[in-house]
Every structure is written in structure tokens, then in C-alpha cells.
Amino acid sequence: MRADRVFAYGAAAGLLGDLLLGDPRRGHPVAAFGRAAGAVERVLWRDHRGWGALHTAVCVGGAAGIAALASHSVRRSRTASVALTAAATWAVVGGTSLGREARTIGDALAVGDVEAARERLPHLCGRDPQALDADGVARAVVESVAENTSDAVVGALVWGAVGGVPGLVAFRAVNTLDAMVGHRSAEYRRYGWASARLDDVAGWPGARLTAVLAAAAGGDPRGAVRAWRADARKHPSPNAGPVEASFAGALGVRLGGTLSYGGRVEHRPVLNDTGRAVRVGDIERAVRLSRRVSLLALGVCAVGRMLSKGDTS
């Protein structure tokens, strides 16, 4: 079986596995990588960009190397190759868990339990929940669903189409490291610089594909494209900007504005300023849009890999 078909069948099976099973409560491979990366950090940490770059190289290179060895070891077996791709896809994507967390918060807001929604919000994003009212929590959830559709699903599929199992694993390693050390705290401003910049590079194609597919699958394609073109560049993140702007336009809501991270207040530009304020019901709409985008991304990436390999039969 050609490598392009191995990816198509394996990625489809892995995405189906995520749909049916979600993430395991214990023993998740990404959590194991996080523990290993933390152990490497304890050995290497210095308040210096060079040591942070070494940390990134060791962790991402190690994860990709193990994945490459695994792929090489099963290359002669079609069934094993598809199974490995399916397992890797299931391990690195997180669309179902993303939707579950968002809906849990939405359910709490729907019955007026803002405190329960605040308590749950850190499972989804790094906002300061106590600084948010019900509308602020709902907006944070919609923004997180948009951004994580790219980070947790589409970006991984893009790099899987490019590099097979090593591509899938390397992307998740980069994204996980960015979450661990890539933020702008005093401890990681220099040490996490390399991880943050690599995540920007790795996330670039997936973010643009996510924005395109959100416009195609949402209720207002023209509005999504208009918001993307007008507002994406205003966002401080080069990848979250296009995704959140496109989702905002597709859903007809306003995103962005004032938020708080780690006690630090940020005043971000509004995305899609012609839209209305986010309501609780928009959480479910965002989750459904995320699901449609993920399925479309699977099709685009599978076809793209086949076309790149010259196999359209």
C-alpha cells in the first residue's frame, strides 16, 4: 500500500477513534511526553535562549526520531502501517475532548452556575476565570474552541499529510512544548523563546487551512473572509488571529477585547466588530463548526497527500 493511502486510511481511523473514545483519562501519550519534557527541562534550564533551543531540539527531535523508527519498523506491513498511523492520529488530535470541555462549561452557564463554569475554564484555556462574568466565560470558550481546532486537530493533520507519523508526533511535541514553556513569564521569556517561535512556524499552515475551512463550513462565508482579512493581523498571535477572526465572522459574533492572563490584563483588538456579543448558545455552535472543520481538514489533507504522490486512483 502506498504511503499516501496509509495516511488517508490511518488518519481517518484515528479521527474516528477520537470521535468515539476521546482522550484516555490515564496514560495519555501526550502526558507522557510532557513528563519527559519536564525532566529534560529540570536538567537544562538556564535563563538563556540557547539552552531553551537545546531543550526544544532534544524533545522534538527525540519524539520525531522515535516515531520515525516506529514507522520504519512496520513499513513492510500495510496493516501495521495503517494501525500505527491510526494510533498516532488518535494520540495527537483532541477534538472530542475539546468539544466536551466546551460543552461542560456551556451547560453550567446555561443553568446560571457561573462559578462552576469558572472552575472548569482552566481545563480549556489559561484565562483568569475569576476576572470573567458569564459573557466573558462564553467568549473565552468560543475563542479557545477556535484556536484549538487548529492546534489540536487541523495542524496535526497537515503535518501528518506532509511527514506521516513523524510529522504527526513532531507537531504535537512542538505544540505541547509551547504550552509548557512558550509563554511570556519571567521564567520562560528567554528559555521558551525557541519553542514559541517553532510553534508559530509549525502552526502557520494549519491555522490558514482552519480559517479557510471555517469560512467554507460556517453560516456566513463572506463575513468570515471579511473578518479574517480586516482583523486577523491585529491579533498578537500570527496563527490564532486568522482562526479566531474567521470563526467570529462565520458565527456572526465579536471576539477579542479585554482579557486577563496570570494577573496580567491585555486589551486586544475586537475581531469582527460588526458581529453581536457572544451568547451561551454560541458555544454549541462553535463546537459544531469545529467538528465540521476537522472532518473537512481530514479530507483536504488526505487528498493533498494523494495528489502530491501522484496517486488519484
Tab-separated table of N, CA and C in Angstrom, residues 12-110:
chain	number	residue	atom	x	y	z
A	12	ALA	N	-8.022	8.653	9.019
A	12	ALA	CA	-9.478	8.538	9.154
A	12	ALA	C	-9.835	7.650	10.340
A	13	ALA	N	-9.125	6.532	10.490
A	13	ALA	CA	-9.390	5.638	11.620
A	13	ALA	C	-9.054	6.319	12.945
A	14	GLY	N	-7.946	7.056	12.971
A	14	GLY	CA	-7.553	7.743	14.192
A	14	GLY	C	-8.536	8.828	14.585
A	15	LEU	N	-9.026	9.578	13.593
A	15	LEU	CA	-10.010	10.625	13.892
A	15	LEU	C	-11.321	10.002	14.360
A	16	LEU	N	-11.686	8.865	13.782
A	16	LEU	CA	-12.882	8.152	14.241
A	16	LEU	C	-12.692	7.675	15.679
A	17	GLY	N	-11.472	7.194	15.979
A	17	GLY	CA	-11.196	6.776	17.347
A	17	GLY	C	-11.324	7.914	18.333
A	18	ASP	N	-10.853	9.093	17.936
A	18	ASP	CA	-11.001	10.257	18.811
A	18	ASP	C	-12.472	10.612	18.978
A	19	LEU	N	-13.246	10.504	17.902
A	19	LEU	CA	-14.668	10.821	17.963
A	19	LEU	C	-15.394	9.882	18.922
A	20	LEU	N	-15.032	8.597	18.883
A	20	LEU	CA	-15.735	7.608	19.693
A	20	LEU	C	-15.211	7.533	21.124
A	21	LEU	N	-13.911	7.730	21.296
A	21	LEU	CA	-13.290	7.479	22.591
A	21	LEU	C	-12.824	8.735	23.312
A	22	GLY	N	-12.469	9.784	22.554
A	22	GLY	CA	-11.859	10.950	23.178
A	22	GLY	C	-10.489	10.605	23.725
A	23	ASP	N	-10.004	11.434	24.626
A	23	ASP	CA	-8.700	11.191	25.246
A	23	ASP	C	-8.844	10.246	26.426
A	24	PRO	N	-7.863	9.364	26.658
A	24	PRO	CA	-7.916	8.500	27.846
A	24	PRO	C	-7.709	9.314	29.106
A	25	ARG	N	-8.336	8.881	30.192
A	25	ARG	CA	-8.204	9.603	31.464
A	25	ARG	C	-6.814	9.416	32.059
A	26	ARG	N	-6.205	8.274	31.777
A	26	ARG	CA	-4.875	7.987	32.301
A	26	ARG	C	-3.999	7.432	31.183
A	27	GLY	N	-2.701	7.682	31.315
A	27	GLY	CA	-1.756	7.080	30.383
A	27	GLY	C	-1.740	7.686	29.002
A	28	HIS	N	-2.149	8.946	28.858
A	28	HIS	CA	-2.155	9.566	27.528
A	28	HIS	C	-0.720	9.773	27.057
A	29	PRO	N	-0.407	9.416	25.805
A	29	PRO	CA	0.960	9.596	25.298
A	29	PRO	C	1.448	11.042	25.365
A	30	VAL	N	0.556	12.015	25.155
A	30	VAL	CA	0.970	13.412	25.223
A	30	VAL	C	1.376	13.779	26.650
A	31	ALA	N	0.655	13.236	27.624
A	31	ALA	CA	1.030	13.479	29.019
A	31	ALA	C	2.395	12.861	29.328
A	32	ALA	N	2.649	11.696	28.759
A	32	ALA	CA	3.954	11.065	28.960
A	32	ALA	C	5.064	11.914	28.348
A	33	PHE	N	4.803	12.472	27.171
A	33	PHE	CA	5.779	13.379	26.567
A	33	PHE	C	5.994	14.598	27.451
A	34	GLY	N	4.918	15.134	28.016
A	34	GLY	CA	5.040	16.289	28.888
A	34	GLY	C	5.911	16.004	30.094
A	35	ARG	N	5.759	14.814	30.669
A	35	ARG	CA	6.596	14.450	31.813
A	35	ARG	C	8.064	14.338	31.404
A	36	ALA	N	8.306	13.744	30.246
A	36	ALA	CA	9.681	13.618	29.762
A	36	ALA	C	10.286	14.986	29.477
A	37	ALA	N	9.499	15.870	28.857
A	37	ALA	CA	9.989	17.217	28.565
A	37	ALA	C	10.273	17.976	29.853
A	38	GLY	N	9.447	17.759	30.875
A	38	GLY	CA	9.688	18.395	32.160
A	38	GLY	C	10.979	17.916	32.794
A	39	ALA	N	11.278	16.617	32.645
A	39	ALA	CA	12.525	16.080	33.187
A	39	ALA	C	13.732	16.674	32.470
A	40	VAL	N	13.625	16.827	31.143
A	40	VAL	CA	14.707	17.450	30.383
A	40	VAL	C	14.894	18.901	30.818
A	41	GLU	N	13.784	19.591	31.028
A	41	GLU	CA	13.863	20.991	31.461
A	41	GLU	C	14.589	21.121	32.799
A	42	ARG	N	14.323	20.209	33.722
A	42	ARG	CA	14.968	20.297	35.034
A	42	ARG	C	16.486	20.167	34.932
A	43	VAL	N	16.943	19.464	33.912
A	43	VAL	CA	18.383	19.311	33.710
A	43	VAL	C	18.974	20.505	32.971
A	44	LEU	N	18.257	21.026	31.972
A	44	LEU	CA	18.827	22.016	31.067
A	44	LEU	C	18.507	23.463	31.414
A	45	TRP	N	17.505	23.720	32.255
A	45	TRP	CA	17.017	25.095	32.374
A	45	TRP	C	18.112	26.084	32.757
A	46	ARG	N	18.232	27.101	31.950
A	46	ARG	CA	19.035	28.291	32.232
A	46	ARG	C	18.248	29.468	31.676
A	47	ASP	N	18.422	30.620	32.216
A	47	ASP	CA	17.716	31.798	31.720
A	47	ASP	C	18.426	32.310	30.470
A	48	HIS	N	18.344	31.484	29.396
A	48	HIS	CA	19.142	31.739	28.194
A	48	HIS	C	18.447	31.103	26.998
A	49	ARG	N	18.407	31.805	25.880
A	49	ARG	CA	17.747	31.286	24.679
A	49	ARG	C	18.420	30.024	24.138
A	50	GLY	N	19.738	29.970	24.220
A	50	GLY	CA	20.447	28.825	23.681
A	50	GLY	C	20.080	27.533	24.387
A	51	TRP	N	20.000	27.585	25.713
A	51	TRP	CA	19.614	26.382	26.446
A	51	TRP	C	18.165	26.008	26.160
A	52	GLY	N	17.317	27.009	25.985
A	52	GLY	CA	15.941	26.717	25.614
A	52	GLY	C	15.845	26.078	24.235
A	53	ALA	N	16.676	26.547	23.315
A	53	ALA	CA	16.689	25.950	21.981
A	53	ALA	C	17.159	24.500	22.038
A	54	LEU	N	18.132	24.213	22.903
A	54	LEU	CA	18.590	22.833	23.064
A	54	LEU	C	17.473	21.970	23.630
A	55	HIS	N	16.754	22.506	24.598
A	55	HIS	CA	15.612	21.785	25.156
A	55	HIS	C	14.596	21.443	24.063
A	56	THR	N	14.296	22.407	23.222
A	56	THR	CA	13.347	22.188	22.129
A	56	THR	C	13.861	21.120	21.167
A	57	ALA	N	15.125	21.209	20.798
A	57	ALA	CA	15.698	20.252	19.854
A	57	ALA	C	15.693	18.834	20.420
A	58	VAL	N	16.057	18.704	21.687
A	58	VAL	CA	16.102	17.374	22.304
A	58	VAL	C	14.708	16.762	22.357
A	59	CYS	N	13.736	17.537	22.808
A	59	CYS	CA	12.391	16.994	22.998
A	59	CYS	C	11.686	16.709	21.672
A	60	VAL	N	11.695	17.694	20.768
A	60	VAL	CA	11.017	17.492	19.477
A	60	VAL	C	11.777	16.460	18.641
A	61	GLY	N	13.101	16.585	18.605
A	61	GLY	CA	13.892	15.633	17.835
A	61	GLY	C	13.758	14.224	18.364
A	62	GLY	N	13.726	14.079	19.682
A	62	GLY	CA	13.574	12.753	20.262
A	62	GLY	C	12.238	12.131	19.933
A	63	ALA	N	11.149	12.918	20.063
A	63	ALA	CA	9.818	12.397	19.762
A	63	ALA	C	9.691	12.016	18.288
A	64	ALA	N	10.174	12.901	17.406
A	64	ALA	CA	10.098	12.608	15.970
A	64	ALA	C	10.966	11.412	15.610
A	65	GLY	N	12.137	11.282	16.259
A	65	GLY	CA	13.020	10.156	15.984
A	65	GLY	C	12.408	8.826	16.373
A	66	ILE	N	11.768	8.787	17.534
A	66	ILE	CA	11.102	7.554	17.954
A	66	ILE	C	9.975	7.197	16.987
A	67	ALA	N	9.213	8.219	16.556
A	67	ALA	CA	8.135	7.973	15.603
A	67	ALA	C	8.673	7.466	14.270
A	68	ALA	N	9.804	8.013	13.831
A	68	ALA	CA	10.400	7.569	12.573
A	68	ALA	C	10.871	6.117	12.671
A	69	LEU	N	11.463	5.761	13.801
A	69	LEU	CA	11.892	4.370	13.990
A	69	LEU	C	10.695	3.429	13.991
A	70	ALA	N	9.609	3.840	14.646
A	70	ALA	CA	8.411	3.006	14.663
A	70	ALA	C	7.843	2.826	13.255
A	71	SER	N	7.812	3.916	12.493
A	71	SER	CA	7.307	3.836	11.115
A	71	SER	C	8.188	2.930	10.262
A	72	HIS	N	9.488	3.043	10.424
A	72	HIS	CA	10.417	2.216	9.660
A	72	HIS	C	10.249	0.738	9.996
A	73	SER	N	9.973	0.461	11.254
A	73	SER	CA	9.885	-0.939	11.684
A	73	SER	C	8.651	-1.648	11.133
A	74	VAL	N	7.597	-0.902	10.767
A	74	VAL	CA	6.369	-1.538	10.272
A	74	VAL	C	6.150	-1.280	8.789
A	75	ARG	N	7.146	-0.739	8.108
A	75	ARG	CA	6.944	-0.289	6.730
A	75	ARG	C	6.568	-1.419	5.783
A	76	ARG	N	6.952	-2.650	6.092
A	76	ARG	CA	6.667	-3.772	5.186
A	76	ARG	C	5.266	-4.339	5.372
A	77	SER	N	4.559	-3.913	6.386
A	77	SER	CA	3.214	-4.420	6.663
A	77	SER	C	2.196	-3.309	6.452
A	78	ARG	N	1.295	-3.497	5.504
A	78	ARG	CA	0.261	-2.488	5.265
A	78	ARG	C	-0.630	-2.316	6.485
A	79	THR	N	-1.042	-3.430	7.062
A	79	THR	CA	-1.947	-3.362	8.201
A	79	THR	C	-1.285	-2.655	9.382
A	80	ALA	N	-0.045	-3.016	9.651
A	80	ALA	CA	0.664	-2.395	10.778
A	80	ALA	C	0.910	-0.916	10.526
A	81	SER	N	1.197	-0.546	9.294
A	81	SER	CA	1.437	0.861	8.978
A	81	SER	C	0.175	1.692	9.173
A	82	VAL	N	-0.957	1.170	8.708
A	82	VAL	CA	-2.219	1.876	8.910
A	82	VAL	C	-2.547	1.954	10.394
A	83	ALA	N	-2.332	0.858	11.123
A	83	ALA	CA	-2.625	0.838	12.555
A	83	ALA	C	-1.759	1.837	13.311
A	84	LEU	N	-0.481	1.923	12.952
A	84	LEU	CA	0.405	2.883	13.619
A	84	LEU	C	-0.044	4.320	13.330
A	85	THR	N	-0.406	4.599	12.083
A	85	THR	CA	-0.888	5.935	11.734
A	85	THR	C	-2.171	6.264	12.483
A	86	ALA	N	-3.059	5.271	12.584
A	86	ALA	CA	-4.310	5.483	13.316
A	86	ALA	C	-4.038	5.770	14.787
A	87	ALA	N	-3.141	4.995	15.386
A	87	ALA	CA	-2.830	5.194	16.802
A	87	ALA	C	-2.189	6.554	17.038
A	88	ALA	N	-1.278	6.943	16.144
A	88	ALA	CA	-0.619	8.240	16.295
A	88	ALA	C	-1.616	9.372	16.115
A	89	THR	N	-2.509	9.254	15.141
A	89	THR	CA	-3.523	10.291	14.925
A	89	THR	C	-4.419	10.423	16.140
A	90	TRP	N	-4.900	9.287	16.637
A	90	TRP	CA	-5.758	9.315	17.820
A	90	TRP	C	-5.030	9.957	19.002
A	91	ALA	N	-3.739	9.666	19.137
A	91	ALA	CA	-2.981	10.184	20.281
A	91	ALA	C	-2.769	11.687	20.215
A	92	VAL	N	-2.606	12.230	19.015
A	92	VAL	CA	-2.218	13.645	18.924
A	92	VAL	C	-3.391	14.590	18.708
A	93	VAL	N	-4.517	14.113	18.168
A	93	VAL	CA	-5.656	15.017	17.997
A	93	VAL	C	-6.496	15.034	19.267
A	94	GLY	N	-7.217	16.107	19.472
A	94	GLY	CA	-8.018	16.220	20.684
A	94	GLY	C	-9.331	16.931	20.474
A	95	GLY	N	-9.941	16.746	19.325
A	95	GLY	CA	-11.166	17.464	19.019
A	95	GLY	C	-12.337	17.086	19.903
A	96	THR	N	-12.461	15.801	20.224
A	96	THR	CA	-13.594	15.366	21.036
A	96	THR	C	-13.493	15.891	22.462
A	97	SER	N	-12.316	15.808	23.053
A	97	SER	CA	-12.143	16.335	24.408
A	97	SER	C	-12.342	17.848	24.436
A	98	LEU	N	-11.900	18.517	23.378
A	98	LEU	CA	-12.122	19.962	23.272
A	98	LEU	C	-13.610	20.271	23.312
A	99	GLY	N	-14.380	19.546	22.510
A	99	GLY	CA	-15.817	19.768	22.478
A	99	GLY	C	-16.489	19.449	23.802
A	100	ARG	N	-16.046	18.373	24.451
A	100	ARG	CA	-16.641	18.001	25.735
A	100	ARG	C	-16.406	19.072	26.791
A	101	GLU	N	-15.178	19.575	26.863
A	101	GLU	CA	-14.879	20.610	27.853
A	101	GLU	C	-15.702	21.868	27.587
A	102	ALA	N	-15.776	22.252	26.313
A	102	ALA	CA	-16.556	23.442	25.974
A	102	ALA	C	-18.022	23.256	26.339
A	103	ARG	N	-18.577	22.100	26.046
A	103	ARG	CA	-19.989	21.868	26.342
A	103	ARG	C	-20.246	21.799	27.846
A	104	THR	N	-19.300	21.259	28.604
A	104	THR	CA	-19.454	21.217	30.061
A	104	THR	C	-19.580	22.626	30.621
A	105	ILE	N	-18.733	23.525	30.142
A	105	ILE	CA	-18.807	24.913	30.587
A	105	ILE	C	-20.094	25.559	30.101
A	106	GLY	N	-20.472	25.289	28.859
A	106	GLY	CA	-21.716	25.842	28.330
A	106	GLY	C	-22.932	25.380	29.115
A	107	ASP	N	-22.941	24.094	29.536
A	107	ASP	CA	-24.062	23.587	30.327
A	107	ASP	C	-24.162	24.309	31.671
A	108	ALA	N	-22.990	24.559	32.295
A	108	ALA	CA	-23.001	25.278	33.573
A	108	ALA	C	-23.537	26.697	33.404
A	109	LEU	N	-23.107	27.353	32.341
A	109	LEU	CA	-23.592	28.712	32.088
A	109	LEU	C	-25.090	28.714	31.788
A	110	ALA	N	-25.551	27.684	31.098
A	110	ALA	CA	-26.960	27.635	30.703
A	110	ALA	C	-27.894	27.571	31.906
